[in-house]
Tab-separated table of C-alpha atoms in Angstrom:
chain	number	residue	atom	x	y	z
A	1	MET	CA	-3.540	-14.620	14.066
A	2	TYR	CA	-5.333	-16.169	16.969
A	3	PRO	CA	-8.231	-18.706	16.382
A	4	TYR	CA	-11.671	-17.382	16.563
A	5	ASN	CA	-15.234	-18.525	16.313
A	6	TYR	CA	-16.732	-17.113	13.021
A	7	HIS	CA	-20.283	-16.210	12.565
A	8	ARG	CA	-22.192	-14.878	9.531
A	9	PRO	CA	-25.739	-13.612	10.664
A	10	THR	CA	-28.329	-12.556	7.895
A	11	GLN	CA	-30.151	-10.150	10.241
A	12	VAL	CA	-29.084	-7.257	12.420
A	13	ALA	CA	-31.027	-8.682	15.458
A	14	GLU	CA	-29.424	-11.967	14.824
A	15	ALA	CA	-26.078	-10.255	14.880
A	16	VAL	CA	-26.871	-8.257	18.041
A	17	ALA	CA	-27.956	-11.666	19.771
A	18	LEU	CA	-24.581	-13.384	18.656
A	19	PHE	CA	-22.496	-10.272	20.156
A	20	LYS	CA	-24.473	-10.681	23.596
A	21	ALA	CA	-23.796	-14.394	23.658
A	22	SER	CA	-20.106	-14.095	23.048
A	23	ASP	CA	-17.144	-13.737	25.262
A	24	ASP	CA	-15.205	-10.978	23.569
A	25	PRO	CA	-16.668	-10.412	20.348
A	26	MET	CA	-16.059	-8.209	17.343
A	27	TYR	CA	-18.053	-7.057	14.299
A	28	LEU	CA	-16.272	-7.686	10.938
A	29	SER	CA	-17.257	-5.388	8.084
A	30	GLY	CA	-14.760	-4.830	5.050
A	31	GLY	CA	-11.761	-6.021	7.514
A	32	MET	CA	-9.438	-3.630	5.889
A	33	THR	CA	-8.355	-2.412	9.350
A	34	LEU	CA	-9.514	-5.285	11.725
A	35	ILE	CA	-7.647	-7.993	9.753
A	36	PRO	CA	-4.329	-6.576	9.642
A	37	THR	CA	-4.841	-5.730	13.322
A	38	MET	CA	-5.686	-9.372	14.077
A	39	LYS	CA	-2.559	-10.521	12.175
A	40	GLN	CA	-0.554	-8.332	14.349
A	41	ARG	CA	-2.274	-9.772	17.346
A	42	LEU	CA	-3.270	-6.310	18.261
A	43	ALA	CA	-6.872	-7.519	18.180
A	44	ALA	CA	-7.769	-11.047	19.246
A	45	PRO	CA	-11.743	-11.391	19.359
A	46	THR	CA	-13.103	-14.724	20.535
A	47	ASP	CA	-15.797	-14.386	17.998
A	48	LEU	CA	-16.055	-12.662	14.541
A	49	ILE	CA	-19.490	-11.602	13.461
A	50	ASP	CA	-19.434	-10.851	9.747
A	51	LEU	CA	-21.874	-8.413	8.849
A	52	SER	CA	-21.520	-9.201	5.044
A	53	GLY	CA	-24.551	-11.361	4.919
A	54	ILE	CA	-27.139	-8.783	6.117
A	55	GLU	CA	-28.542	-7.578	2.958
A	56	GLU	CA	-30.393	-4.588	4.334
A	57	MET	CA	-27.038	-3.048	5.258
A	58	SER	CA	-25.747	-2.615	1.705
A	59	GLY	CA	-26.692	-0.188	-1.122
A	60	LEU	CA	-27.332	3.627	-1.866
A	61	ASN	CA	-30.312	5.924	-2.137
A	62	ALA	CA	-30.228	9.506	-3.095
A	63	THR	CA	-33.104	12.275	-3.130
A	64	ALA	CA	-32.641	16.108	-3.667
A	65	GLU	CA	-32.256	16.554	0.207
A	66	VAL	CA	-30.589	13.458	1.503
A	67	VAL	CA	-27.852	10.647	0.413
A	68	GLN	CA	-28.388	7.536	2.453
A	69	VAL	CA	-25.525	4.993	2.396
A	70	GLY	CA	-25.824	1.306	3.769
A	71	ALA	CA	-23.314	0.681	6.249
A	72	PHE	CA	-21.775	-2.122	4.328
A	73	THR	CA	-21.477	-0.138	1.175
A	74	GLN	CA	-17.817	-0.260	-0.103
A	75	HIS	CA	-15.866	2.684	-0.871
A	76	ASN	CA	-15.652	2.208	-4.711
A	77	VAL	CA	-19.311	1.737	-4.875
A	78	VAL	CA	-19.857	5.178	-3.463
A	79	ALA	CA	-17.269	6.526	-5.496
A	80	ARG	CA	-18.402	5.216	-8.728
A	81	SER	CA	-22.065	5.647	-8.000
A	82	ALA	CA	-23.564	7.949	-10.653
A	83	GLN	CA	-26.318	8.736	-8.151
A	84	VAL	CA	-23.805	10.020	-5.597
A	85	GLN	CA	-21.720	11.837	-8.247
A	86	ALA	CA	-24.910	13.851	-9.445
A	87	THR	CA	-26.403	14.456	-5.881
A	88	LEU	CA	-23.377	14.881	-3.523
A	89	PRO	CA	-20.176	14.939	-5.587
A	90	VAL	CA	-17.738	15.626	-2.577
A	91	LEU	CA	-18.807	12.307	-0.998
A	92	ALA	CA	-17.833	10.477	-4.173
A	93	GLN	CA	-14.617	12.318	-4.533
A	94	LEU	CA	-13.869	11.633	-0.836
A	95	ALA	CA	-14.594	8.024	-1.181
A	96	GLY	CA	-12.242	7.527	-4.070
A	97	LEU	CA	-9.407	9.196	-2.015
A	98	ILE	CA	-9.404	6.447	0.852
A	99	GLY	CA	-6.548	4.055	0.881
A	100	ASP	CA	-5.935	2.318	-2.512
A	101	ASN	CA	-8.202	0.695	-5.086
A	102	GLN	CA	-7.959	-2.792	-3.505
A	103	VAL	CA	-9.062	-1.393	-0.208
A	104	ARG	CA	-11.651	0.767	-1.722
A	105	ASN	CA	-13.150	-2.589	-3.194
A	106	ARG	CA	-13.474	-4.179	0.255
A	107	GLY	CA	-13.591	-1.485	2.996
A	108	THR	CA	-16.891	-0.182	3.962
A	109	ILE	CA	-18.195	3.175	5.487
A	110	GLY	CA	-19.665	1.729	8.554
A	111	GLY	CA	-16.510	-0.139	9.408
A	112	SER	CA	-14.560	3.260	8.633
A	113	VAL	CA	-16.738	5.188	10.753
A	114	ALA	CA	-17.336	2.897	13.815
A	115	ASN	CA	-13.248	2.465	13.810
A	116	SER	CA	-12.871	6.372	14.235
A	117	ASP	CA	-9.325	6.245	12.966
A	118	PRO	CA	-7.793	9.824	13.659
A	119	ALA	CA	-6.707	9.990	10.048
A	120	ALA	CA	-9.585	8.182	8.248
A	121	ASP	CA	-11.546	10.280	5.411
A	122	TYR	CA	-15.136	9.497	6.022
A	123	PRO	CA	-15.396	10.701	9.602
A	124	CYS	CA	-14.656	14.165	8.000
A	125	ALA	CA	-17.557	13.898	5.809
A	126	ILE	CA	-19.826	12.930	9.033
A	127	VAL	CA	-18.734	16.003	10.714
A	128	GLY	CA	-18.515	18.322	7.888
A	129	LEU	CA	-21.684	17.556	6.175
A	130	GLY	CA	-23.614	17.030	9.619
A	131	ALA	CA	-24.541	13.260	8.925
A	132	THR	CA	-26.829	11.291	10.910
A	133	VAL	CA	-25.342	7.868	11.772
A	134	VAL	CA	-28.079	5.354	12.197
A	135	THR	CA	-27.837	2.205	14.292
A	136	GLN	CA	-30.285	-0.701	14.865
A	137	GLN	CA	-31.465	1.165	17.964
A	138	ARG	CA	-31.243	4.970	17.369
A	139	SER	CA	-30.115	8.008	15.320
A	140	ILE	CA	-26.788	9.577	16.393
A	141	SER	CA	-26.034	13.321	15.239
A	142	GLY	CA	-22.538	13.587	13.361
A	143	ASP	CA	-21.599	16.261	16.361
A	144	GLU	CA	-22.120	13.895	18.818
A	145	PHE	CA	-20.683	10.742	17.158
A	146	PHE	CA	-16.867	10.942	17.645
A	147	LYS	CA	-15.855	10.991	20.982
A	148	ASP	CA	-11.854	10.289	21.177
A	149	LEU	CA	-9.153	8.175	19.584
A	150	PHE	CA	-10.830	5.022	18.035
A	151	GLU	CA	-13.801	6.107	20.280
A	152	THR	CA	-17.254	6.795	19.193
A	153	ALA	CA	-20.832	7.210	20.755
A	154	LEU	CA	-21.855	3.459	19.933
A	155	GLU	CA	-22.450	1.263	22.885
A	156	PRO	CA	-21.174	-2.436	22.915
A	157	GLY	CA	-23.043	-4.413	20.367
A	158	GLU	CA	-24.563	-1.607	18.727
A	159	ILE	CA	-24.245	-1.519	14.731
A	160	ILE	CA	-24.317	1.261	12.383
A	161	THR	CA	-26.769	0.253	9.543
A	162	ARG	CA	-26.869	3.372	7.609
A	163	ILE	CA	-25.475	6.884	7.331
A	164	ASP	CA	-27.662	9.620	6.050
A	165	PHE	CA	-25.988	12.772	4.658
A	166	PRO	CA	-27.721	16.049	4.146
A	167	VAL	CA	-27.281	17.330	0.722
A	168	PRO	CA	-25.447	20.882	0.926
A	169	THR	CA	-25.897	23.750	-1.630
A	170	ARG	CA	-22.109	23.125	-2.457
A	171	ALA	CA	-18.942	21.370	-0.666
A	172	ALA	CA	-15.425	20.459	-1.250
A	173	TYR	CA	-12.792	18.141	0.676
A	174	ARG	CA	-9.149	18.602	0.612
A	175	LYS	CA	-6.727	16.417	2.178
A	176	PHE	CA	-2.893	16.355	2.429
A	177	PRO	CA	-2.209	12.456	2.175
A	178	ASN	CA	0.587	10.733	3.965
A	179	PRO	CA	2.426	9.540	0.570
A	180	ALA	CA	2.725	5.970	1.533
A	181	SER	CA	-0.563	5.014	3.579
A	182	ARG	CA	-2.743	7.553	1.733
A	183	TYR	CA	-4.282	8.305	5.273
A	184	ALA	CA	-5.003	12.028	5.736
A	185	VAL	CA	-2.196	13.769	7.752
A	186	VAL	CA	-4.913	16.529	7.699
A	187	GLY	CA	-8.212	16.570	5.559
A	188	VAL	CA	-10.915	19.371	5.627
A	189	MET	CA	-14.286	19.495	4.240
A	190	VAL	CA	-15.991	22.668	3.863
A	191	ALA	CA	-19.843	22.734	3.225
A	192	ASP	CA	-22.259	25.461	2.466
A	193	PHE	CA	-25.902	24.794	3.404
A	194	SER	CA	-27.636	27.825	1.824
A	195	GLY	CA	-25.134	30.270	3.308
A	196	SER	CA	-24.590	28.582	6.630
A	197	ILE	CA	-20.920	26.980	6.598
A	198	ARG	CA	-19.737	23.836	8.171
A	199	VAL	CA	-16.131	22.773	8.357
A	200	GLY	CA	-15.175	19.283	9.436
A	201	VAL	CA	-11.423	18.303	10.112
A	202	THR	CA	-9.823	14.938	10.113
A	203	GLY	CA	-6.029	13.790	10.917
A	204	ALA	CA	-5.371	16.677	13.094
A	205	GLY	CA	-6.790	15.729	16.429
A	206	PRO	CA	-7.522	12.510	18.379
A	207	CYS	CA	-10.798	12.037	16.182
A	208	ALA	CA	-12.620	14.022	13.359
A	209	PHE	CA	-13.997	17.432	14.718
A	210	ARG	CA	-15.754	20.748	13.687
A	211	ALA	CA	-13.310	23.848	13.287
A	212	SER	CA	-15.756	26.237	15.018
A	213	GLY	CA	-13.214	28.919	14.701
A	214	ILE	CA	-12.994	28.745	10.976
A	215	GLU	CA	-16.708	28.251	10.291
A	216	GLU	CA	-17.243	31.563	12.193
A	217	VAL	CA	-15.026	33.643	9.818
A	218	LEU	CA	-16.412	31.658	6.948
A	219	ASN	CA	-20.049	32.627	7.811
A	220	ARG	CA	-18.936	36.284	7.946
A	221	GLU	CA	-16.978	36.155	4.690
A	222	LEU	CA	-16.719	32.944	2.381
A	223	SER	CA	-13.300	33.507	1.093
A	224	ALA	CA	-9.983	31.651	1.196
A	225	ASP	CA	-8.140	34.634	2.398
A	226	ALA	CA	-10.614	34.975	5.376
A	227	VAL	CA	-9.057	31.657	6.849
A	228	ASP	CA	-5.755	33.668	6.979
A	229	GLY	CA	-6.904	35.542	10.276
A	230	VAL	CA	-7.963	32.340	12.152
A	231	GLU	CA	-5.964	31.052	15.079
A	232	VAL	CA	-5.964	27.210	15.006
A	233	PRO	CA	-4.425	25.899	18.385
A	234	ASP	CA	-2.503	22.892	18.344
A	235	ALA	CA	-3.257	21.632	21.654
A	236	GLY	CA	-4.090	18.095	21.856
A	237	PHE	CA	-3.258	17.677	18.295
A	238	ASN	CA	-1.640	14.353	16.905
A	239	SER	CA	2.196	14.475	16.765
A	240	ASP	CA	3.992	11.667	15.290
A	241	LEU	CA	7.193	11.097	12.825
A	242	HIS	CA	4.980	12.217	9.988
A	243	ALA	CA	3.950	15.631	11.420
A	244	SER	CA	4.108	17.683	14.591
A	245	GLY	CA	0.942	19.042	16.196
A	246	GLU	CA	2.114	22.584	15.139
A	247	TYR	CA	2.492	21.415	11.580
A	248	ARG	CA	-1.075	19.628	11.379
A	249	ALA	CA	-2.467	23.052	12.882
A	250	HIS	CA	-0.855	24.870	9.624
A	251	LEU	CA	-2.192	22.322	7.386
A	252	VAL	CA	-5.790	22.647	8.845
A	253	LYS	CA	-5.673	26.431	7.563
A	254	ILE	CA	-4.011	25.402	4.160
A	255	MET	CA	-6.417	22.590	3.428
A	256	ALA	CA	-9.277	24.761	4.510
A	257	LYS	CA	-8.206	27.765	2.232
A	258	ARG	CA	-7.781	25.036	-0.566
A	259	ALA	CA	-11.409	23.452	-0.037
A	260	VAL	CA	-12.723	27.089	0.180
A	261	ALA	CA	-11.249	28.005	-3.148
A	262	ASP	CA	-12.546	24.674	-4.611
A	263	LEU	CA	-15.936	25.345	-3.312
A	264	LEU	CA	-16.213	29.008	-4.794
A	265	HIS	CA	-15.166	27.466	-7.955
A	266	SER	CA	-17.740	24.704	-8.104
B	1	MET	CA	-14.059	-25.350	8.590
B	2	LYS	CA	-15.011	-26.241	4.557
B	3	VAL	CA	-15.028	-23.478	2.183
B	4	SER	CA	-16.399	-23.399	-1.206
B	5	LEU	CA	-15.409	-20.973	-3.836
B	6	THR	CA	-14.670	-20.732	-7.482
B	7	VAL	CA	-11.014	-19.997	-8.417
B	8	ASN	CA	-10.024	-19.394	-12.262
B	9	GLY	CA	-13.583	-20.968	-13.051
B	10	ARG	CA	-13.006	-24.168	-11.176
B	11	ALA	CA	-15.325	-24.861	-8.243
B	12	GLU	CA	-13.103	-25.847	-5.096
B	13	GLU	CA	-13.876	-26.823	-1.691
B	14	VAL	CA	-11.092	-26.622	1.046
B	15	ASP	CA	-10.918	-27.600	4.599
B	16	VAL	CA	-8.925	-24.943	6.605
B	17	PRO	CA	-8.641	-23.473	10.173
B	18	THR	CA	-11.068	-20.479	10.363
B	19	ASN	CA	-7.800	-18.011	10.802
B	20	THR	CA	-6.585	-19.033	7.268
B	21	LEU	CA	-6.177	-16.395	4.702
B	22	LEU	CA	-7.500	-16.322	1.034
B	23	VAL	CA	-4.071	-16.093	-0.110
B	24	ASP	CA	-2.882	-19.260	1.800
B	25	ILE	CA	-6.007	-21.177	0.399
B	26	LEU	CA	-4.582	-20.146	-3.131
B	27	ARG	CA	-1.069	-20.891	-2.568
B	28	THR	CA	-0.988	-23.911	-0.069
B	29	ASN	CA	-4.244	-25.611	-0.629
B	30	LEU	CA	-4.743	-25.090	-4.415
B	31	GLY	CA	-1.068	-24.679	-5.456
B	32	LEU	CA	-1.443	-21.569	-7.250
B	33	THR	CA	1.794	-19.977	-6.311
B	34	GLY	CA	1.675	-17.228	-8.820
B	35	THR	CA	-0.155	-14.912	-6.205
B	36	HIS	CA	2.837	-13.843	-3.895
B	37	VAL	CA	2.855	-12.648	-0.204
B	38	GLY	CA	5.199	-9.640	0.015
B	39	CYS	CA	4.759	-7.577	3.112
B	40	ASP	CA	1.577	-9.696	4.792
B	41	THR	CA	0.455	-6.219	6.114
B	42	SER	CA	-1.923	-5.305	3.395
B	43	GLN	CA	0.274	-2.635	2.001
B	44	CYS	CA	2.252	-4.222	-1.006
B	45	GLY	CA	-0.371	-5.623	-3.210
B	46	ALA	CA	1.873	-8.416	-4.382
B	47	CYS	CA	-1.098	-10.619	-3.351
B	48	THR	CA	-3.695	-8.954	-5.445
B	49	VAL	CA	-6.331	-11.011	-7.236
B	50	HIS	CA	-9.639	-10.536	-8.418
B	51	VAL	CA	-12.834	-11.251	-6.427
B	52	ASN	CA	-16.051	-10.724	-8.208
B	53	GLY	CA	-14.340	-8.862	-10.842
B	54	GLY	CA	-12.237	-6.160	-8.924
B	55	ALA	CA	-8.722	-6.230	-7.769
B	56	VAL	CA	-8.212	-7.022	-3.884
B	57	LYS	CA	-5.620	-8.080	-1.294
B	58	SER	CA	-5.880	-11.716	-0.792
B	59	CYS	CA	-3.690	-11.433	2.310
B	60	THR	CA	-6.606	-9.363	4.001
B	61	ILE	CA	-9.502	-11.810	3.344
B	62	LEU	CA	-10.322	-14.584	5.819
B	63	ALA	CA	-11.054	-18.056	4.898
B	64	PRO	CA	-14.642	-18.016	5.852
B	65	GLN	CA	-15.207	-14.495	3.960
B	66	ALA	CA	-14.003	-16.422	0.741
B	67	GLU	CA	-17.187	-18.678	0.752
B	68	GLY	CA	-18.889	-18.372	-2.446
B	69	LEU	CA	-16.525	-15.835	-3.993
B	70	GLU	CA	-15.412	-15.989	-7.567
B	71	VAL	CA	-11.744	-15.608	-7.638
B	72	THR	CA	-9.390	-15.022	-10.478
B	73	THR	CA	-5.620	-15.240	-9.974
B	74	ILE	CA	-2.626	-14.460	-12.251
B	75	GLU	CA	-2.963	-18.308	-13.395
B	76	GLY	CA	-6.459	-17.709	-14.704
B	77	ILE	CA	-5.812	-14.875	-17.107
B	78	GLY	CA	-4.044	-16.174	-19.989
B	79	THR	CA	-2.410	-19.254	-21.304
B	80	MET	CA	1.381	-20.111	-22.151
B	81	ASP	CA	0.292	-19.747	-25.745
B	82	GLN	CA	-2.013	-16.933	-25.447
B	83	LEU	CA	-0.821	-14.309	-22.819
B	84	HIS	CA	-3.344	-11.840	-21.551
B	85	PRO	CA	-2.987	-8.367	-23.279
B	86	MET	CA	-1.737	-6.919	-20.146
B	87	GLN	CA	1.009	-9.910	-19.692
B	88	GLU	CA	2.062	-9.263	-23.331
B	89	ALA	CA	2.363	-5.735	-22.678
B	90	PHE	CA	4.322	-6.270	-19.482
B	91	ARG	CA	6.710	-8.809	-21.666
B	92	GLU	CA	6.958	-6.364	-24.447
B	93	CYS	CA	8.045	-3.144	-22.314
B	94	HIS	CA	10.158	-5.329	-20.031
B	95	ALA	CA	7.956	-4.137	-17.184
B	96	LEU	CA	9.934	-6.058	-14.317
B	97	GLN	CA	12.959	-6.462	-12.731
B	98	CYS	CA	13.038	-9.297	-10.119
B	99	GLY	CA	9.354	-10.133	-10.877
B	100	PHE	CA	8.040	-10.501	-7.348
B	101	CYS	CA	5.572	-7.925	-7.582
B	102	THR	CA	4.496	-8.437	-11.125
B	103	PRO	CA	1.550	-10.789	-10.541
B	104	GLY	CA	-0.255	-8.120	-8.198
B	105	MET	CA	0.911	-5.262	-10.486
B	106	ILE	CA	-0.974	-7.025	-13.490
B	107	MET	CA	-4.002	-7.764	-11.590
B	108	GLN	CA	-4.433	-4.330	-10.417
B	109	ALA	CA	-3.633	-2.928	-13.797
B	110	ILE	CA	-6.407	-5.071	-15.390
B	111	ASP	CA	-8.768	-3.623	-12.981
B	112	LEU	CA	-7.615	-0.409	-13.537
B	113	VAL	CA	-8.021	-0.186	-17.357
B	114	GLU	CA	-11.275	-1.890	-17.063
B	115	ASN	CA	-12.793	0.871	-14.561
B	116	HIS	CA	-11.168	4.082	-15.910
B	117	LYS	CA	-11.300	5.683	-19.287
B	118	ASP	CA	-8.787	7.968	-20.794
B	119	LEU	CA	-5.970	7.178	-18.141
B	120	ASP	CA	-2.906	8.981	-18.719
B	121	ASN	CA	0.358	8.488	-17.104
B	122	CYS	CA	-0.453	10.179	-13.803
B	123	GLY	CA	-3.805	8.307	-13.884
B	124	ILE	CA	-1.814	5.191	-13.932
B	125	ARG	CA	0.558	6.170	-11.396
B	126	GLU	CA	-2.082	7.061	-8.951
B	127	GLY	CA	-4.106	3.716	-9.549
B	128	LEU	CA	-0.804	1.790	-8.726
B	129	GLU	CA	-0.829	3.409	-5.197
B	130	GLY	CA	-1.761	0.001	-3.563
B	131	ASN	CA	1.198	-1.777	-5.245
B	132	ILE	CA	4.909	-1.470	-4.242
B	133	CYS	CA	7.791	-2.521	-6.525
B	134	ARG	CA	11.004	-2.674	-4.396
B	135	CYS	CA	13.179	-2.804	-7.692
B	136	THR	CA	11.327	0.711	-7.948
B	137	GLY	CA	10.903	-0.498	-11.761
B	138	TYR	CA	7.837	1.674	-11.988
B	139	HIS	CA	8.537	3.460	-15.162
B	140	ASN	CA	8.036	0.301	-17.383
B	141	ILE	CA	5.154	-0.875	-15.510
B	142	VAL	CA	3.393	2.310	-16.382
B	143	ARG	CA	4.544	2.287	-20.006
B	144	ALA	CA	3.144	-1.117	-20.328
B	145	ILE	CA	-0.135	-0.045	-18.941
B	146	GLN	CA	-0.131	2.953	-21.075
B	147	SER	CA	0.233	0.789	-24.242
B	148	VAL	CA	-2.717	-1.395	-23.259
B	149	VAL	CA	-4.722	1.676	-22.947
B	150	ASP	CA	-3.515	2.974	-26.313
B	151	GLN	CA	-4.496	0.026	-27.729
B	152	GLY	CA	-8.195	0.616	-26.475
């Protein structure tokens, strides 16, 4: 790992000022992706701005309509939260499926979402539930947030401070994990908002996206069998040693069917 | 830079470059070589220690992030005369082959049992997904953890 200057601000505005004053800075949240990347010298920031000292970025707040998660909240905090389990159980379940226990004790929701890894779990919840990504300067719709492979709508220096998840009538998440890394080869979130269905997909394409074709048929008929008739084109899908694009397109339908079956039994 | 932290109940201060890892502070600066470095890519779990009560990979924490942390390593959970119940169970069940992954396995197993009720064989195996035994000696590791669960 190359040397870097380290900063630990206590306010969001201070973090942004440090970012603007640095040569080639990066924000550090839980570090579960960034630190291994730096160790491999695939990232070499001149300045690391550690967000762990900013108290307002941690913690949870749930009402009947919305679950607000501070960006620095660790995956295990979400997975084990009685509030989240009662209000938005699908989010607690999803958080408990990320990586492994040691990673869930350090990794944060803001770090995961800002990174936009094509196989990460949280982005699926952002698009599947239509969450709002809140930064120090604006609110970004979940549908507009993920742009491409490791690319988001965030501008340089912009910090995610909180994520607001609207509470659906019911929802389910299914993923086909890579057995070694536990990343999603494909993951699908199906959410029912009083009869209006949203379907989020991760793992299949360069970033998380909504499967509008599946949403369309599920809005007509909410059943696992209804998904059979949908064409999921694999154009632009990820293809690697773990799975071809064609296989991922197949998995999108299978995971969607399983999620619908779970949702109907919830 | 100077980093102050508490390790196994003792206040420590070390002076290290910012790009030092917590595992290197433990092993090199503090001489606590029970914590191992296996893969150094955050996958194998041999470097697992407890930070503020939860299992984490000490190869994926930077020295400046360790400021103020309460760290417990394998050296801090029992004594030679009185092993921690998880260590005793690993000994009793012969839950090791070469022993390299064992400290990390034990630290993760303690976190697992503390945070989950009614663990069964499947739950234990899932709970060990962040720890790799390259001898593939999982069977006795799972037996050891199960025996601790059964003892309540």
